[in-house]
Structure formats: structure tokens, C-alpha cells
XYZ file of N, CA, C and O in Angstrom:
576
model
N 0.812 -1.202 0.000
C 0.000 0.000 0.000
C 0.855 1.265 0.000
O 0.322 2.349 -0.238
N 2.371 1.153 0.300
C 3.117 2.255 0.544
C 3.303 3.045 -1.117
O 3.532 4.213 -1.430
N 3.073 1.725 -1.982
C 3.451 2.431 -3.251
C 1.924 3.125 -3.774
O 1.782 4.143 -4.450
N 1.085 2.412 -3.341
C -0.012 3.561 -3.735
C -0.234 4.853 -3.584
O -0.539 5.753 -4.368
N 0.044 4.780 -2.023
C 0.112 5.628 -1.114
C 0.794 7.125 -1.887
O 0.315 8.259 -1.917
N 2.144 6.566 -2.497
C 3.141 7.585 -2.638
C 2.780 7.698 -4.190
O 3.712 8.350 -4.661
N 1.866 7.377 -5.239
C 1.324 7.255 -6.375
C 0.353 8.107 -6.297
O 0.158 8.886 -7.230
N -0.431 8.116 -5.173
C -1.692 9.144 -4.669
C -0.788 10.484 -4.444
O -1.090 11.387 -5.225
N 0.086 10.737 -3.684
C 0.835 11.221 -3.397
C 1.397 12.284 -4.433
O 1.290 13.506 -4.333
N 1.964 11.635 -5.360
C 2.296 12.225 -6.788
C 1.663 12.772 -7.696
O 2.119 13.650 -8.428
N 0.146 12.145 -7.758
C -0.843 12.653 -8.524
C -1.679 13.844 -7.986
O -2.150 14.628 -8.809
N -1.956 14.086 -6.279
C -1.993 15.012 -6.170
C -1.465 16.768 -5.883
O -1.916 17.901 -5.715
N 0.158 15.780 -6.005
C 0.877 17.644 -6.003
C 0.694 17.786 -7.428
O 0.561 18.970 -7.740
N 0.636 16.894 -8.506
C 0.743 17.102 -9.634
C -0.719 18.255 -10.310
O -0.783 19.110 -11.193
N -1.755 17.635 -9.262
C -2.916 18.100 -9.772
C -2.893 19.606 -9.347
O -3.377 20.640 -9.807
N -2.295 19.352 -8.513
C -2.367 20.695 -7.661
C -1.404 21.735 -8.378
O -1.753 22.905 -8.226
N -0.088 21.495 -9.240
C 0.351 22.006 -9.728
C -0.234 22.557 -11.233
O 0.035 23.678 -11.665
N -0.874 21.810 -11.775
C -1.923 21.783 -13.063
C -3.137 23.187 -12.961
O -3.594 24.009 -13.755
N -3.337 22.796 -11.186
C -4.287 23.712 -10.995
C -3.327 25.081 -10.747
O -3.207 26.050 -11.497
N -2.775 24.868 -9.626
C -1.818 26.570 -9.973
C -1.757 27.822 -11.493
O -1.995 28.991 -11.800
N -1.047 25.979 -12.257
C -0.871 27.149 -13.361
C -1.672 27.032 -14.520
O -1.297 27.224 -15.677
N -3.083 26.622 -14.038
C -4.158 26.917 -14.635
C -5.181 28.815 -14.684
O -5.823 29.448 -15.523
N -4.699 29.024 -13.061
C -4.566 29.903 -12.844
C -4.059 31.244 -13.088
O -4.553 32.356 -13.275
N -2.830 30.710 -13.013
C -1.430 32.214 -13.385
C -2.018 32.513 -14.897
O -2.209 33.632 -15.371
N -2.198 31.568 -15.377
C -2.680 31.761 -17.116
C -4.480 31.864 -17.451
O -4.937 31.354 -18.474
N -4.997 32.285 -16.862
C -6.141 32.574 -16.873
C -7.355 31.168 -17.297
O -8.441 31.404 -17.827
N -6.991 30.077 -17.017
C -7.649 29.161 -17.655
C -8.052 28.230 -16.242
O -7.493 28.148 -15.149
N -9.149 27.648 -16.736
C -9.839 26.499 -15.943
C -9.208 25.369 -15.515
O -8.742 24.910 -16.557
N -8.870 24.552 -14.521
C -8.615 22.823 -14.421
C -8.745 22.436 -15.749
O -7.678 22.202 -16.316
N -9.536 22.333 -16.254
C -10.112 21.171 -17.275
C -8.956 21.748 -18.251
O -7.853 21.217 -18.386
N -9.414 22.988 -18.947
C -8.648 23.352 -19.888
C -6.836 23.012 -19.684
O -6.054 22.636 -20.558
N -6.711 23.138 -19.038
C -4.936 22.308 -18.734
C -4.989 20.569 -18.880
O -4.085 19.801 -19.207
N -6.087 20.349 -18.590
C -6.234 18.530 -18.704
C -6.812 18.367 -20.201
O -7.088 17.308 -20.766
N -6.902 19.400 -20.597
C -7.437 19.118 -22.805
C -6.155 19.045 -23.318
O -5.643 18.181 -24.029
N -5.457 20.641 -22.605
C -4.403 20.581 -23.369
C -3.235 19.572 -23.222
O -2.546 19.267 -24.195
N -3.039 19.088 -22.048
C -2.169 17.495 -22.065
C -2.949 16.846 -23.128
O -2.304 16.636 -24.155
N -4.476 16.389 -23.133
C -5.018 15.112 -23.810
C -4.606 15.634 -25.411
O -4.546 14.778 -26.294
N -4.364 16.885 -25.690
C -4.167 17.417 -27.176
C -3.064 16.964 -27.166
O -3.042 16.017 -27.953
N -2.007 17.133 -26.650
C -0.625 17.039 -26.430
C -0.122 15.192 -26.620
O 0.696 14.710 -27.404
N -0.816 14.635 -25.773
C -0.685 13.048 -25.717
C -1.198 12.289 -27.412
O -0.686 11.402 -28.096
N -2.270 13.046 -27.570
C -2.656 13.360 -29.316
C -1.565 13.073 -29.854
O -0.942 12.012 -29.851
N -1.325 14.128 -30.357
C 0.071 14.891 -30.947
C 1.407 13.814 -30.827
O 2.151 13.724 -31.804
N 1.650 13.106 -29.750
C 2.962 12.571 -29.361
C 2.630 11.282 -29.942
O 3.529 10.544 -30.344
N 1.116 10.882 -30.035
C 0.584 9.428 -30.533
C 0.562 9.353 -31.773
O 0.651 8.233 -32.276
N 0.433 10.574 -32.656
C 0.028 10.759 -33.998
C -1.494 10.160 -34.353
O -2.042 9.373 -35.125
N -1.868 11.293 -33.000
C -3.385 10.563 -33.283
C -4.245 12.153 -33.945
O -3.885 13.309 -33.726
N -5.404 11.703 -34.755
C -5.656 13.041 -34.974
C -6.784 13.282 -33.649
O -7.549 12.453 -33.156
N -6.550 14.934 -33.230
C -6.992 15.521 -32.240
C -8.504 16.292 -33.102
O -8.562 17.146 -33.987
N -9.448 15.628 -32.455
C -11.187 16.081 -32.831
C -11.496 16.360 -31.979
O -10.854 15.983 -30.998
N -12.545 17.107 -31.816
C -13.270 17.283 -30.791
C -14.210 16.182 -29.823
O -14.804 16.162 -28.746
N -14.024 15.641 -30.536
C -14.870 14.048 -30.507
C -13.789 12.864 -29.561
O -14.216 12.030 -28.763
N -12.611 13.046 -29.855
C -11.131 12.589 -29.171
C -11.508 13.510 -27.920
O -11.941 13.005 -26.885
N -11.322 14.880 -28.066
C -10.833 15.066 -26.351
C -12.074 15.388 -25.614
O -11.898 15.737 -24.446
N -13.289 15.345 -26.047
C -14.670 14.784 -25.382
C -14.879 13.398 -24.398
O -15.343 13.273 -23.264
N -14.265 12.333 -25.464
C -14.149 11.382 -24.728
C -13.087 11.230 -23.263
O -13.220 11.137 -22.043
N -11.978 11.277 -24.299
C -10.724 11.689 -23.185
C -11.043 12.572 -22.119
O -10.326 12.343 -21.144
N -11.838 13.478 -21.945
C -12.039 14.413 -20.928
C -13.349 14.187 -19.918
O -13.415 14.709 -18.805
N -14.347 13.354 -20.464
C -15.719 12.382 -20.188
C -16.280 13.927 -20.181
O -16.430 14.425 -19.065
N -16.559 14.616 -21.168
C -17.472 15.811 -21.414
C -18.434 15.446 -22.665
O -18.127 14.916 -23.733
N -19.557 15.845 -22.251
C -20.739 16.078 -23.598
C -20.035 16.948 -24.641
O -18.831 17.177 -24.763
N -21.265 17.455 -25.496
C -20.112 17.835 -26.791
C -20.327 19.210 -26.193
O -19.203 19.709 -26.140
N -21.490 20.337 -25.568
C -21.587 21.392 -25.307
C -19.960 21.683 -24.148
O -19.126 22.555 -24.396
N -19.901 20.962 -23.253
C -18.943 21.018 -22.413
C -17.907 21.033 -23.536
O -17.539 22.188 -23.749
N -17.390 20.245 -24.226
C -16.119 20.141 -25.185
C -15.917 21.439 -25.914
O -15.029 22.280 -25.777
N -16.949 21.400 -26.722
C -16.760 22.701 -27.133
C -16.458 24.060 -26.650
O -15.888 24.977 -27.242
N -16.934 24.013 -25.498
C -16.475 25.343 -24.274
C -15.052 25.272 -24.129
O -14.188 25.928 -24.710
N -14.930 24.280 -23.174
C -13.200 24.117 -23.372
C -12.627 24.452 -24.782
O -11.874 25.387 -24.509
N -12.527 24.245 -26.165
C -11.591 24.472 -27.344
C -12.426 25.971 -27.339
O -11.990 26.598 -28.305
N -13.239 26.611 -26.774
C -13.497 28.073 -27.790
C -12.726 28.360 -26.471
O -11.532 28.415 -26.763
N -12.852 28.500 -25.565
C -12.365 29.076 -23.781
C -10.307 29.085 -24.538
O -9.603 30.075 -24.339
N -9.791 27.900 -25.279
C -8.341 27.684 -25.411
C -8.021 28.562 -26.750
O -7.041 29.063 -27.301
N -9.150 28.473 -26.905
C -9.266 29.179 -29.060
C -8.566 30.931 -28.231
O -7.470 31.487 -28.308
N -9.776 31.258 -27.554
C -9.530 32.724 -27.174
C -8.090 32.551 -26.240
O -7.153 33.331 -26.071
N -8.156 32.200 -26.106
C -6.662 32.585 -24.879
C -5.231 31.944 -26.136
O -4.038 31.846 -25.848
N -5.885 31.606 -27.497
C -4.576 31.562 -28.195
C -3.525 30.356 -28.019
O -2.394 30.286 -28.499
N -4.282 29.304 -27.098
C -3.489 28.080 -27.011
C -3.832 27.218 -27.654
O -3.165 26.194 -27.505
N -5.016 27.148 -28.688
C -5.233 25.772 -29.620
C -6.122 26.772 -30.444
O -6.872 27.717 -30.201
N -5.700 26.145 -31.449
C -5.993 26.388 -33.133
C -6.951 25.276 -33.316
O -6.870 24.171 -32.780
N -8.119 25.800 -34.352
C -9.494 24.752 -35.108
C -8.231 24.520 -36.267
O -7.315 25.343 -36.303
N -8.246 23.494 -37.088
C -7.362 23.456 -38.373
C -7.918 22.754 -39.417
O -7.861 21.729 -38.737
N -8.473 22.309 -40.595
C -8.812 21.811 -41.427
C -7.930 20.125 -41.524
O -6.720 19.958 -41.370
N -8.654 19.373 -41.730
C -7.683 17.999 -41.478
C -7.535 17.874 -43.206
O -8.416 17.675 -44.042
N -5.761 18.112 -43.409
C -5.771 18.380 -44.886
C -6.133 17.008 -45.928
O -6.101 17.081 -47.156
N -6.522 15.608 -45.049
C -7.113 14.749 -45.756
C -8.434 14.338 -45.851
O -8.894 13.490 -46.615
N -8.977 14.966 -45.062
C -10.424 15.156 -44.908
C -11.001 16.502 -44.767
O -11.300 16.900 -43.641
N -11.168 17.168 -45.699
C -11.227 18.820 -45.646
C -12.823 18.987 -44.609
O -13.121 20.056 -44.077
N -13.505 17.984 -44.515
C -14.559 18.224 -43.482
C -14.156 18.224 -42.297
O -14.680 19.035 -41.533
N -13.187 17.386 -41.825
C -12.966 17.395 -40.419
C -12.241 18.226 -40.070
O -11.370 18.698 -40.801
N -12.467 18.610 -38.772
C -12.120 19.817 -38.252
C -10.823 19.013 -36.991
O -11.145 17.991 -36.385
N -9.586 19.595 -36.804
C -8.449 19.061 -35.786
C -8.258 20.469 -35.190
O -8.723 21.582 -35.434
N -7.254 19.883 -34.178
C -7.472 20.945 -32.605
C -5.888 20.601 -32.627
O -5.390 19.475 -32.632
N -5.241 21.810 -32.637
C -3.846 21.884 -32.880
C -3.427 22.764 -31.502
O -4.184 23.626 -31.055
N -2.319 22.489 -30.975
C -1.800 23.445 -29.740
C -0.909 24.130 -30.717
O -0.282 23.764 -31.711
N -1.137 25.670 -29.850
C -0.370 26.858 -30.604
C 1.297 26.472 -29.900
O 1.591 25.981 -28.810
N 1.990 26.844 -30.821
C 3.859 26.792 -30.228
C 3.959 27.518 -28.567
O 4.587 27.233 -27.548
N 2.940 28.625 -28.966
C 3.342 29.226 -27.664
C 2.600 29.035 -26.345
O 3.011 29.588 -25.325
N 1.401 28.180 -26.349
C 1.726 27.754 -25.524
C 2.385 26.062 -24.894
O 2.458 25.467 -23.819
N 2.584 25.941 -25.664
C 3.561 24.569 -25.557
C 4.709 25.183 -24.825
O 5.309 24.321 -24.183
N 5.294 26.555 -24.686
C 6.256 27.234 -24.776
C 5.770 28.035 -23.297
O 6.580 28.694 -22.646
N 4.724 27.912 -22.998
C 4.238 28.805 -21.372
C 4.202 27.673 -20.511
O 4.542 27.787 -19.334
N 3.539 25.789 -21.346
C 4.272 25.168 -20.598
C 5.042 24.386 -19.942
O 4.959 23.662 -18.949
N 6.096 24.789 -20.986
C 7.776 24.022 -20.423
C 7.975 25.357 -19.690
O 8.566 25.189 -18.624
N 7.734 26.314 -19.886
C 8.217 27.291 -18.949
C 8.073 26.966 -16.880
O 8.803 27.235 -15.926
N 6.966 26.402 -17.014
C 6.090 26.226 -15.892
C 6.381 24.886 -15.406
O 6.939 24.681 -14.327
N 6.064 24.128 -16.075
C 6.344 22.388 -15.875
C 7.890 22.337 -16.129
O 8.450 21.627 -15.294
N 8.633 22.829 -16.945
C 10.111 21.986 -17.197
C 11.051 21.487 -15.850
O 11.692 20.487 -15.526
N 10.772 22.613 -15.369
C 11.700 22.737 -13.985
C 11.375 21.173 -13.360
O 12.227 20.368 -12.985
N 10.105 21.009 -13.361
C 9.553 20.240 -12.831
C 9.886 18.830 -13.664
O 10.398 17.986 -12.929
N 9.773 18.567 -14.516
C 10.007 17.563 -15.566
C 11.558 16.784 -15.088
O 11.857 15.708 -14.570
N 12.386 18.108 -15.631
C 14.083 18.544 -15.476
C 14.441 17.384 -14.374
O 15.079 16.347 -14.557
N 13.874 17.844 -13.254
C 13.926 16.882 -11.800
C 12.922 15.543 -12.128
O 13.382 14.657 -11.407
N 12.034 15.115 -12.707
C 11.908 13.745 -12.979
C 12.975 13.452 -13.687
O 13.785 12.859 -12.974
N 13.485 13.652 -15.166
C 14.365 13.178 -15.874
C 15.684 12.607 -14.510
O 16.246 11.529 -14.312
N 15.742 13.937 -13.828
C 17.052 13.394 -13.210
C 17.180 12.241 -12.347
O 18.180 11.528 -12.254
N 15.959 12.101 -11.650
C 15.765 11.067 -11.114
C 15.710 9.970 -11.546
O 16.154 8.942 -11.036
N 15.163 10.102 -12.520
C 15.018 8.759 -13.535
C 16.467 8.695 -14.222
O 16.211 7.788 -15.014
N 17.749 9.003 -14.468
C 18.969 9.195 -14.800
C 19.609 8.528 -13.564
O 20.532 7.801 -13.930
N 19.453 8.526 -12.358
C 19.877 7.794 -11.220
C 19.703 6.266 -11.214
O 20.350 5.484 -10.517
N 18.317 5.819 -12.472
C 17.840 4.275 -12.066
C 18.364 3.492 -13.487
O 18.287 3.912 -14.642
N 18.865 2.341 -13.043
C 19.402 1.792 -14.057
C 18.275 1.214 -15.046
O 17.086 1.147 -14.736
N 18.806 0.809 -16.272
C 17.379 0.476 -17.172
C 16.572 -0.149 -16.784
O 15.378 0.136 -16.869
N 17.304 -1.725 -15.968
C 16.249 -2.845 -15.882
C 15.498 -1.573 -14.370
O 14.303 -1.457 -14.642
N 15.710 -1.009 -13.500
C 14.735 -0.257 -12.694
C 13.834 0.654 -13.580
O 12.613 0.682 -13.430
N 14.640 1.562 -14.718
C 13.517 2.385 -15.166
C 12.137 1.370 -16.240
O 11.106 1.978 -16.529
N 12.307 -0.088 -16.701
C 11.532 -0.677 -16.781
C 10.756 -1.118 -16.054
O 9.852 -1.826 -16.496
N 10.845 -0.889 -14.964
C 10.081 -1.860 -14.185
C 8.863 -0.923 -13.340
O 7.806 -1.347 -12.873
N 9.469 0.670 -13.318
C 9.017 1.822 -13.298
C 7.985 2.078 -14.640
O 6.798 2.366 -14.485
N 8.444 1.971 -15.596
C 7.600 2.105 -16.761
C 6.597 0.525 -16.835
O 5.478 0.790 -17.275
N 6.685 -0.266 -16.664
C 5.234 -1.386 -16.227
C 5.144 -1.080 -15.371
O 4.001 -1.515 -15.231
N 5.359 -0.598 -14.400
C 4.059 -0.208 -12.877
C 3.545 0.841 -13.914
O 2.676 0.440 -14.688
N 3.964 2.109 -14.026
C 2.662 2.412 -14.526
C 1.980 2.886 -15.405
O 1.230 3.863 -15.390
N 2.466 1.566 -16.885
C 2.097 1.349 -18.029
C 0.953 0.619 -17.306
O -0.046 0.693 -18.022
N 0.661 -0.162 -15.994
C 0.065 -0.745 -16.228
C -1.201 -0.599 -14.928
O -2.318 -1.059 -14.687
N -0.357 0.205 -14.407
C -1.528 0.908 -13.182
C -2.486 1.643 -14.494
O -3.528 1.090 -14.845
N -2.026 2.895 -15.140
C -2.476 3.232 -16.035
C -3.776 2.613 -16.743
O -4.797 3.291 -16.853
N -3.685 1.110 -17.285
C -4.487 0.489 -17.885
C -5.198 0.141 -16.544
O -6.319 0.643 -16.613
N -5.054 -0.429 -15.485
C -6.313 -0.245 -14.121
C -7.315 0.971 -14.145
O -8.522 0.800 -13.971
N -6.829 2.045 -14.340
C -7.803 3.142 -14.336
C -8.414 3.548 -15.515
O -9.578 3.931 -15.395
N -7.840 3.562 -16.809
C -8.210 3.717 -17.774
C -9.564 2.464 -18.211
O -10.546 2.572 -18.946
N -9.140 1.527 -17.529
C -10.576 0.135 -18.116
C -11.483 0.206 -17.116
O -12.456 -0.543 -17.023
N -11.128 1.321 -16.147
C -12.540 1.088 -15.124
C -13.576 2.331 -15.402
O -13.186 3.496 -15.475
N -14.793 1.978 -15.533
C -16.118 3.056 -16.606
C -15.788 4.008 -15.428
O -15.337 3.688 -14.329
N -16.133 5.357 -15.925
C -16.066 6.865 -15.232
C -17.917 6.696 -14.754
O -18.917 6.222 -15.294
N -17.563 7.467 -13.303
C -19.071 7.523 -12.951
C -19.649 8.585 -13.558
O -20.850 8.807 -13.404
């Protein structure tokens, strides 16, 4: 239970940090948890719809849409034409703020990397299945 414990632990300074600088930047909780799910998008080469970070976010489509016009105005995600499907519409993060936040998070990152630079591979594997696979525990259990 100690590793949960300290898993709970992690996730809530984390949240708590999400929420801070949700703040400093004029934006909602949620809207910082789109823009990771845009971001995780992006790193997957998945295309980002509105329909993607609806689900990902467990919002109706009125809620979804609030969030991307709420990120549209504050200049952190772009509507974009999906150039192989000129109907569909993709949700692009602007450079800059990708760029407000490594400003904010890097520091923070900087010090995971390093830590994780301390553990030898077969540890940082074994780190990456805990929670590749805690991950899949929460992800397969239905949202209330």
C-alpha cells in the first residue's frame, strides 16, 4: 500500500500544480487537462477532434466545445482543417503555448528526468510497467 500511497501522493501535487498554473494563465482545471489530452494526441500521432478530447475528458459535446473556444480565445489551440479530410475539423496546440508550458512544468520535468537518470534500465523498466500498467487499471474502469 506504501506504493499507492506515494502514487496518490504524486498525482496530487501534480494536480495541484496543473491547478496553480491553470490559474497564473487565466484558464480552468479542465482546460490544462485538454491541453495534455491534445498534447498526448500529438505525441501518438493521433488526430486531435473534438470528438477525441470529449471522450478523453468524459465531457458532452456542449462542455467540449467550451473548453476548445475558452483555449481558441486565450490563443493556445488552433481549429485546423484535417488536410485529408477537408470536413474534419483538428485541434492543434499553438507553439506558444507549448512554450508557457515548459516554462512552468520543465523545472519540474528537469527533476523527474534526473531522477530517472539515477535508475538503471532494468529499474527504469520496471518503473515504466508499474505504470504502463496501473495506467491500464484506471483507464478500463467506466467513469461515474
Amino acid at each position: 500500500m506504501r506504493l499507492v500511497h506515494l502514487l496518490r501522493a504524486v498525482t496530487v501535487e501534480f494536480g495541484l500544480r496543473q491547478t496553480e498554473f491553470a490559474a497564473r494563465n487565466g484558464m480552468h482545471p479542465t482546460d490544462v487537462r485538454a491541453l495534455i489530452c491534445l498534447l498526448d494526441a500529438a505525441r501518438a500521432a493521433e488526430p486531435a477532434t473534438a470528438g477525441l478530447l470529449g471522450a478523453r475528458l468524459g465531457l458532452n459535446s456542449a462542455g467540449t466545445t467550451a473548453v476548445i473556444d475558452r483555449l481558441e480565445r486565450l490563443g493556445h489551440v488552433a481549429r485546423v482543417r484535417d488536410e485529408h479530410d477537408r470536413r474534419r475539423i483538428l485541434l492543434r496546440v499553438e507553439p506558444a503555448a507549448i512554450r508557457l508550458g515548459r516554462e512552468f512544468f520543465g523545472p519540474l520535468i528537469d527533476g523527474v528526468l534526473g531522477v530517472l537518470d539515477s535508475f538503471d534500465p532494468a529499474e527504469r523498466d520496471a518503473v515504466r510497467r508499474f505504470l504502463t500498467a496501473t495506467h491500464a487499471v484506471f483507464a478500463s474502469e467506466p467513469r461515474p
